[in-house]
Amino acid sequence: MSKYTTGEVAKICNVTVRTVQYYDNRGILTPSELSEGGRRVYSENDLEKMKAICFLREIGLSINVIGQILKEEGSAKVIELFLEQQKQILSDEIAERQEKLKNLELLSGEVKNKTDFTLKNVGDIAYTMEVNKKMKKFRRNMWIFAAIMAVFEYGTLLLAIFTGLWWAFVVGMAIVIALSIWLSAYYYKSVAYICPECHKLFKPKFKEMFWASHTYKTRKLTCPECGKKSFCLETHISEME
């Protein structure tokens, strides 16, 4: 098995010799043996332990906390948990950067295709991208909530069928109806529409919106500005704020 001096451990882990000595003095990384001259000698396991310490320090844990973790019998599992957490953080950062790169590519394409491109165009594109992101998240949350309501509704129905507790189904339906009314009001409050003819942003009457023909992202509405009835693009209410 390989053995390392204090300097070699410091070089491999990209820290100073004084740092390695400090961890020894704190009892966090004690060398496996001492040479005849009294010098610290670290084993392969010591080196791996030092790498773990450096990682834990990098993600913000204090020396005291690291010392406590390493003293525990299940320290490897704790460190593994931190590693998984760090992997998730990095994955989220990568996804965010990829989204930014995608937006930059779209913006770059707009700049190349427009001879009269101005800073206002940049602001409009960036703002539209942000609104679209909010709308996507809003729709996802609405679908999740609707799915939960459906599970609750059919769950109480099955309970009534198999147990004869029809009062539970009646109560469940009353709750579902109440939540449906709230969800419809919340949805109406959270969205607005863009007319494809005059490009004006408007908010229709609740009754018109509720009964209008619609697709996933549009509703057939009458624009209050130009009076044209057509499928208008649905957007998040923040665009009107």
PDB file of N, CA and C in Angstrom, residues 121-190:
ATOM      1  N   ASN A 121     -35.941  45.285 -28.233  1.00  0.00           N
ATOM      2  CA  ASN A 121     -36.206  43.931 -28.713  1.00  0.00           C
ATOM      3  C   ASN A 121     -35.609  42.888 -27.773  1.00  0.00           C
ATOM      4  N   VAL A 122     -34.413  43.164 -27.303  1.00  0.00           N
ATOM      5  CA  VAL A 122     -33.746  42.250 -26.367  1.00  0.00           C
ATOM      6  C   VAL A 122     -34.579  42.099 -25.106  1.00  0.00           C
ATOM      7  N   GLY A 123     -35.045  43.217 -24.578  1.00  0.00           N
ATOM      8  CA  GLY A 123     -35.863  43.185 -23.369  1.00  0.00           C
ATOM      9  C   GLY A 123     -37.164  42.443 -23.578  1.00  0.00           C
ATOM     10  N   ASP A 124     -37.795  42.647 -24.747  1.00  0.00           N
ATOM     11  CA  ASP A 124     -39.061  41.974 -25.044  1.00  0.00           C
ATOM     12  C   ASP A 124     -38.887  40.462 -25.125  1.00  0.00           C
ATOM     13  N   ILE A 125     -37.822  40.023 -25.787  1.00  0.00           N
ATOM     14  CA  ILE A 125     -37.569  38.590 -25.940  1.00  0.00           C
ATOM     15  C   ILE A 125     -37.272  37.956 -24.591  1.00  0.00           C
ATOM     16  N   ALA A 126     -36.409  38.601 -23.820  1.00  0.00           N
ATOM     17  CA  ALA A 126     -36.047  38.061 -22.501  1.00  0.00           C
ATOM     18  C   ALA A 126     -37.268  37.983 -21.603  1.00  0.00           C
ATOM     19  N   TYR A 127     -38.112  39.017 -21.679  1.00  0.00           N
ATOM     20  CA  TYR A 127     -39.310  39.044 -20.837  1.00  0.00           C
ATOM     21  C   TYR A 127     -40.292  37.949 -21.246  1.00  0.00           C
ATOM     22  N   THR A 128     -40.460  37.768 -22.559  1.00  0.00           N
ATOM     23  CA  THR A 128     -41.363  36.732 -23.057  1.00  0.00           C
ATOM     24  C   THR A 128     -40.895  35.346 -22.624  1.00  0.00           C
ATOM     25  N   MET A 129     -39.592  35.112 -22.663  1.00  0.00           N
ATOM     26  CA  MET A 129     -39.038  33.823 -22.238  1.00  0.00           C
ATOM     27  C   MET A 129     -39.333  33.564 -20.769  1.00  0.00           C
ATOM     28  N   GLU A 130     -39.208  34.597 -19.954  1.00  0.00           N
ATOM     29  CA  GLU A 130     -39.458  34.456 -18.516  1.00  0.00           C
ATOM     30  C   GLU A 130     -40.932  34.166 -18.270  1.00  0.00           C
ATOM     31  N   VAL A 131     -41.816  34.863 -18.981  1.00  0.00           N
ATOM     32  CA  VAL A 131     -43.257  34.634 -18.832  1.00  0.00           C
ATOM     33  C   VAL A 131     -43.631  33.221 -19.259  1.00  0.00           C
ATOM     34  N   ASN A 132     -43.045  32.755 -20.367  1.00  0.00           N
ATOM     35  CA  ASN A 132     -43.318  31.396 -20.836  1.00  0.00           C
ATOM     36  C   ASN A 132     -42.890  30.356 -19.812  1.00  0.00           C
ATOM     37  N   LYS A 133     -41.774  30.618 -19.143  1.00  0.00           N
ATOM     38  CA  LYS A 133     -41.288  29.705 -18.110  1.00  0.00           C
ATOM     39  C   LYS A 133     -42.276  29.650 -16.938  1.00  0.00           C
ATOM     40  N   LYS A 134     -42.787  30.819 -16.546  1.00  0.00           N
ATOM     41  CA  LYS A 134     -43.754  30.872 -15.451  1.00  0.00           C
ATOM     42  C   LYS A 134     -45.046  30.159 -15.842  1.00  0.00           C
ATOM     43  N   MET A 135     -45.460  30.335 -17.111  1.00  0.00           N
ATOM     44  CA  MET A 135     -46.694  29.715 -17.568  1.00  0.00           C
ATOM     45  C   MET A 135     -46.563  28.203 -17.589  1.00  0.00           C
ATOM     46  N   LYS A 136     -45.414  27.709 -17.987  1.00  0.00           N
ATOM     47  CA  LYS A 136     -45.167  26.270 -18.020  1.00  0.00           C
ATOM     48  C   LYS A 136     -45.249  25.685 -16.614  1.00  0.00           C
ATOM     49  N   LYS A 137     -44.635  26.370 -15.660  1.00  0.00           N
ATOM     50  CA  LYS A 137     -44.667  25.915 -14.266  1.00  0.00           C
ATOM     51  C   LYS A 137     -46.089  25.978 -13.720  1.00  0.00           C
ATOM     52  N   PHE A 138     -46.824  27.045 -14.061  1.00  0.00           N
ATOM     53  CA  PHE A 138     -48.208  27.209 -13.599  1.00  0.00           C
ATOM     54  C   PHE A 138     -49.090  26.070 -14.113  1.00  0.00           C
ATOM     55  N   ARG A 139     -48.976  25.748 -15.407  1.00  0.00           N
ATOM     56  CA  ARG A 139     -49.780  24.664 -15.978  1.00  0.00           C
ATOM     57  C   ARG A 139     -49.449  23.328 -15.316  1.00  0.00           C
ATOM     58  N   ARG A 140     -48.168  23.097 -15.070  1.00  0.00           N
ATOM     59  CA  ARG A 140     -47.770  21.840 -14.433  1.00  0.00           C
ATOM     60  C   ARG A 140     -48.393  21.711 -13.051  1.00  0.00           C
ATOM     61  N   ASN A 141     -48.371  22.797 -12.282  1.00  0.00           N
ATOM     62  CA  ASN A 141     -48.958  22.778 -10.941  1.00  0.00           C
ATOM     63  C   ASN A 141     -50.463  22.558 -10.985  1.00  0.00           C
ATOM     64  N   MET A 142     -51.117  23.156 -11.983  1.00  0.00           N
ATOM     65  CA  MET A 142     -52.564  22.986 -12.126  1.00  0.00           C
ATOM     66  C   MET A 142     -52.905  21.534 -12.438  1.00  0.00           C
ATOM     67  N   TRP A 143     -52.130  20.903 -13.310  1.00  0.00           N
ATOM     68  CA  TRP A 143     -52.362  19.502 -13.655  1.00  0.00           C
ATOM     69  C   TRP A 143     -52.156  18.600 -12.449  1.00  0.00           C
ATOM     70  N   ILE A 144     -51.143  18.877 -11.657  1.00  0.00           N
ATOM     71  CA  ILE A 144     -50.874  18.072 -10.455  1.00  0.00           C
ATOM     72  C   ILE A 144     -52.048  18.179  -9.480  1.00  0.00           C
ATOM     73  N   PHE A 145     -52.531  19.411  -9.282  1.00  0.00           N
ATOM     74  CA  PHE A 145     -53.640  19.633  -8.357  1.00  0.00           C
ATOM     75  C   PHE A 145     -54.902  18.941  -8.856  1.00  0.00           C
ATOM     76  N   ALA A 146     -55.145  19.034 -10.168  1.00  0.00           N
ATOM     77  CA  ALA A 146     -56.324  18.388 -10.758  1.00  0.00           C
ATOM     78  C   ALA A 146     -56.239  16.866 -10.618  1.00  0.00           C
ATOM     79  N   ALA A 147     -55.043  16.321 -10.772  1.00  0.00           N
ATOM     80  CA  ALA A 147     -54.849  14.871 -10.634  1.00  0.00           C
ATOM     81  C   ALA A 147     -55.130  14.410  -9.209  1.00  0.00           C
ATOM     82  N   ILE A 148     -54.696  15.210  -8.244  1.00  0.00           N
ATOM     83  CA  ILE A 148     -54.944  14.880  -6.837  1.00  0.00           C
ATOM     84  C   ILE A 148     -56.447  14.878  -6.555  1.00  0.00           C
ATOM     85  N   MET A 149     -57.165  15.856  -7.111  1.00  0.00           N
ATOM     86  CA  MET A 149     -58.614  15.926  -6.932  1.00  0.00           C
ATOM     87  C   MET A 149     -59.294  14.701  -7.542  1.00  0.00           C
ATOM     88  N   ALA A 150     -58.822  14.284  -8.724  1.00  0.00           N
ATOM     89  CA  ALA A 150     -59.415  13.126  -9.391  1.00  0.00           C
ATOM     90  C   ALA A 150     -59.204  11.855  -8.577  1.00  0.00           C
ATOM     91  N   VAL A 151     -58.007  11.704  -8.030  1.00  0.00           N
ATOM     92  CA  VAL A 151     -57.716  10.537  -7.189  1.00  0.00           C
ATOM     93  C   VAL A 151     -58.611  10.532  -5.956  1.00  0.00           C
ATOM     94  N   PHE A 152     -58.796  11.701  -5.363  1.00  0.00           N
ATOM     95  CA  PHE A 152     -59.646  11.824  -4.181  1.00  0.00           C
ATOM     96  C   PHE A 152     -61.099  11.473  -4.519  1.00  0.00           C
ATOM     97  N   GLU A 153     -61.567  11.970  -5.678  1.00  0.00           N
ATOM     98  CA  GLU A 153     -62.951  11.727  -6.104  1.00  0.00           C
ATOM     99  C   GLU A 153     -63.199  10.237  -6.333  1.00  0.00           C
ATOM    100  N   TYR A 154     -62.348   9.602  -7.136  1.00  0.00           N
ATOM    101  CA  TYR A 154     -62.546   8.186  -7.435  1.00  0.00           C
ATOM    102  C   TYR A 154     -62.245   7.302  -6.224  1.00  0.00           C
ATOM    103  N   GLY A 155     -61.366   7.788  -5.352  1.00  0.00           N
ATOM    104  CA  GLY A 155     -61.072   7.035  -4.136  1.00  0.00           C
ATOM    105  C   GLY A 155     -62.276   6.937  -3.219  1.00  0.00           C
ATOM    106  N   THR A 156     -62.988   8.054  -3.051  1.00  0.00           N
ATOM    107  CA  THR A 156     -64.188   8.037  -2.203  1.00  0.00           C
ATOM    108  C   THR A 156     -65.314   7.241  -2.850  1.00  0.00           C
ATOM    109  N   LEU A 157     -65.352   7.266  -4.213  1.00  0.00           N
ATOM    110  CA  LEU A 157     -66.367   6.481  -4.921  1.00  0.00           C
ATOM    111  C   LEU A 157     -66.129   4.978  -4.713  1.00  0.00           C
ATOM    112  N   LEU A 158     -64.902   4.548  -4.857  1.00  0.00           N
ATOM    113  CA  LEU A 158     -64.570   3.136  -4.648  1.00  0.00           C
ATOM    114  C   LEU A 158     -64.810   2.722  -3.205  1.00  0.00           C
ATOM    115  N   LEU A 159     -64.490   3.641  -2.284  1.00  0.00           N
ATOM    116  CA  LEU A 159     -64.737   3.360  -0.867  1.00  0.00           C
ATOM    117  C   LEU A 159     -66.222   3.122  -0.617  1.00  0.00           C
ATOM    118  N   ALA A 160     -67.058   3.956  -1.244  1.00  0.00           N
ATOM    119  CA  ALA A 160     -68.509   3.812  -1.077  1.00  0.00           C
ATOM    120  C   ALA A 160     -69.011   2.511  -1.686  1.00  0.00           C
ATOM    121  N   ILE A 161     -68.490   2.145  -2.848  1.00  0.00           N
ATOM    122  CA  ILE A 161     -68.938   0.931  -3.534  1.00  0.00           C
ATOM    123  C   ILE A 161     -68.588  -0.319  -2.729  1.00  0.00           C
ATOM    124  N   PHE A 162     -67.373  -0.372  -2.207  1.00  0.00           N
ATOM    125  CA  PHE A 162     -66.906  -1.589  -1.535  1.00  0.00           C
ATOM    126  C   PHE A 162     -67.274  -1.662  -0.059  1.00  0.00           C
ATOM    127  N   THR A 163     -67.593  -0.515   0.550  1.00  0.00           N
ATOM    128  CA  THR A 163     -67.915  -0.525   1.985  1.00  0.00           C
ATOM    129  C   THR A 163     -69.339  -0.085   2.276  1.00  0.00           C
ATOM    130  N   GLY A 164     -69.996   0.513   1.293  1.00  0.00           N
ATOM    131  CA  GLY A 164     -71.349   0.993   1.506  1.00  0.00           C
ATOM    132  C   GLY A 164     -71.420   2.335   2.222  1.00  0.00           C
ATOM    133  N   LEU A 165     -70.273   2.974   2.416  1.00  0.00           N
ATOM    134  CA  LEU A 165     -70.243   4.278   3.102  1.00  0.00           C
ATOM    135  C   LEU A 165     -70.476   5.401   2.079  1.00  0.00           C
ATOM    136  N   TRP A 166     -71.719   5.522   1.642  1.00  0.00           N
ATOM    137  CA  TRP A 166     -72.027   6.510   0.609  1.00  0.00           C
ATOM    138  C   TRP A 166     -71.957   7.940   1.132  1.00  0.00           C
ATOM    139  N   TRP A 167     -72.080   8.097   2.417  1.00  0.00           N
ATOM    140  CA  TRP A 167     -71.941   9.445   2.980  1.00  0.00           C
ATOM    141  C   TRP A 167     -70.520   9.973   2.747  1.00  0.00           C
ATOM    142  N   ALA A 168     -69.531   9.062   2.750  1.00  0.00           N
ATOM    143  CA  ALA A 168     -68.145   9.483   2.509  1.00  0.00           C
ATOM    144  C   ALA A 168     -67.995  10.013   1.082  1.00  0.00           C
ATOM    145  N   PHE A 169     -68.716   9.341   0.145  1.00  0.00           N
ATOM    146  CA  PHE A 169     -68.666   9.799  -1.244  1.00  0.00           C
ATOM    147  C   PHE A 169     -69.325  11.165  -1.397  1.00  0.00           C
ATOM    148  N   VAL A 170     -70.464  11.359  -0.709  1.00  0.00           N
ATOM    149  CA  VAL A 170     -71.167  12.647  -0.770  1.00  0.00           C
ATOM    150  C   VAL A 170     -70.298  13.771  -0.222  1.00  0.00           C
ATOM    151  N   VAL A 171     -69.665  13.498   0.934  1.00  0.00           N
ATOM    152  CA  VAL A 171     -68.767  14.498   1.532  1.00  0.00           C
ATOM    153  C   VAL A 171     -67.584  14.760   0.609  1.00  0.00           C
ATOM    154  N   GLY A 172     -67.034  13.672   0.022  1.00  0.00           N
ATOM    155  CA  GLY A 172     -65.905  13.815  -0.894  1.00  0.00           C
ATOM    156  C   GLY A 172     -66.253  14.650  -2.102  1.00  0.00           C
ATOM    157  N   MET A 173     -67.445  14.413  -2.664  1.00  0.00           N
ATOM    158  CA  MET A 173     -67.876  15.186  -3.823  1.00  0.00           C
ATOM    159  C   MET A 173     -68.070  16.650  -3.486  1.00  0.00           C
ATOM    160  N   ALA A 174     -68.588  16.923  -2.282  1.00  0.00           N
ATOM    161  CA  ALA A 174     -68.769  18.314  -1.849  1.00  0.00           C
ATOM    162  C   ALA A 174     -67.409  19.022  -1.767  1.00  0.00           C
ATOM    163  N   ILE A 175     -66.414  18.295  -1.262  1.00  0.00           N
ATOM    164  CA  ILE A 175     -65.063  18.867  -1.164  1.00  0.00           C
ATOM    165  C   ILE A 175     -64.485  19.095  -2.556  1.00  0.00           C
ATOM    166  N   VAL A 176     -64.674  18.110  -3.453  1.00  0.00           N
ATOM    167  CA  VAL A 176     -64.160  18.233  -4.818  1.00  0.00           C
ATOM    168  C   VAL A 176     -64.796  19.413  -5.539  1.00  0.00           C
ATOM    169  N   ILE A 177     -66.115  19.587  -5.379  1.00  0.00           N
ATOM    170  CA  ILE A 177     -66.815  20.712  -6.016  1.00  0.00           C
ATOM    171  C   ILE A 177     -66.288  22.044  -5.492  1.00  0.00           C
ATOM    172  N   ALA A 178     -66.116  22.122  -4.177  1.00  0.00           N
ATOM    173  CA  ALA A 178     -65.597  23.354  -3.574  1.00  0.00           C
ATOM    174  C   ALA A 178     -64.194  23.664  -4.092  1.00  0.00           C
ATOM    175  N   LEU A 179     -63.353  22.625  -4.170  1.00  0.00           N
ATOM    176  CA  LEU A 179     -61.988  22.818  -4.671  1.00  0.00           C
ATOM    177  C   LEU A 179     -61.986  23.171  -6.149  1.00  0.00           C
ATOM    178  N   SER A 180     -62.927  22.608  -6.909  1.00  0.00           N
ATOM    179  CA  SER A 180     -63.020  22.914  -8.340  1.00  0.00           C
ATOM    180  C   SER A 180     -63.373  24.378  -8.561  1.00  0.00           C
ATOM    181  N   ILE A 181     -64.301  24.887  -7.741  1.00  0.00           N
ATOM    182  CA  ILE A 181     -64.686  26.303  -7.836  1.00  0.00           C
ATOM    183  C   ILE A 181     -63.487  27.195  -7.511  1.00  0.00           C
ATOM    184  N   TRP A 182     -62.762  26.814  -6.454  1.00  0.00           N
ATOM    185  CA  TRP A 182     -61.570  27.599  -6.063  1.00  0.00           C
ATOM    186  C   TRP A 182     -60.516  27.544  -7.149  1.00  0.00           C
ATOM    187  N   LEU A 183     -60.310  26.341  -7.719  1.00  0.00           N
ATOM    188  CA  LEU A 183     -59.283  26.164  -8.742  1.00  0.00           C
ATOM    189  C   LEU A 183     -59.616  26.967  -9.999  1.00  0.00           C
ATOM    190  N   SER A 184     -60.902  26.983 -10.366  1.00  0.00           N
ATOM    191  CA  SER A 184     -61.326  27.756 -11.540  1.00  0.00           C
ATOM    192  C   SER A 184     -61.101  29.249 -11.324  1.00  0.00           C
ATOM    193  N   ALA A 185     -61.429  29.723 -10.105  1.00  0.00           N
ATOM    194  CA  ALA A 185     -61.229  31.138  -9.787  1.00  0.00           C
ATOM    195  C   ALA A 185     -59.747  31.494  -9.788  1.00  0.00           C
ATOM    196  N   TYR A 186     -58.929  30.587  -9.247  1.00  0.00           N
ATOM    197  CA  TYR A 186     -57.478  30.819  -9.204  1.00  0.00           C
ATOM    198  C   TYR A 186     -56.900  30.845 -10.612  1.00  0.00           C
ATOM    199  N   TYR A 187     -57.381  29.925 -11.453  1.00  0.00           N
ATOM    200  CA  TYR A 187     -56.914  29.861 -12.842  1.00  0.00           C
ATOM    201  C   TYR A 187     -57.260  31.157 -13.581  1.00  0.00           C
ATOM    202  N   TYR A 188     -58.504  31.599 -13.401  1.00  0.00           N
ATOM    203  CA  TYR A 188     -58.949  32.832 -14.060  1.00  0.00           C
ATOM    204  C   TYR A 188     -58.118  34.031 -13.606  1.00  0.00           C
ATOM    205  N   LYS A 189     -57.823  34.052 -12.312  1.00  0.00           N
ATOM    206  CA  LYS A 189     -57.049  35.162 -11.747  1.00  0.00           C
ATOM    207  C   LYS A 189     -55.610  35.171 -12.259  1.00  0.00           C
ATOM    208  N   SER A 190     -55.090  34.000 -12.643  1.00  0.00           N
ATOM    209  CA  SER A 190     -53.666  33.865 -12.948  1.00  0.00           C
ATOM    210  C   SER A 190     -53.309  33.992 -14.420  1.00  0.00           C
TER     211      SER A 190
END
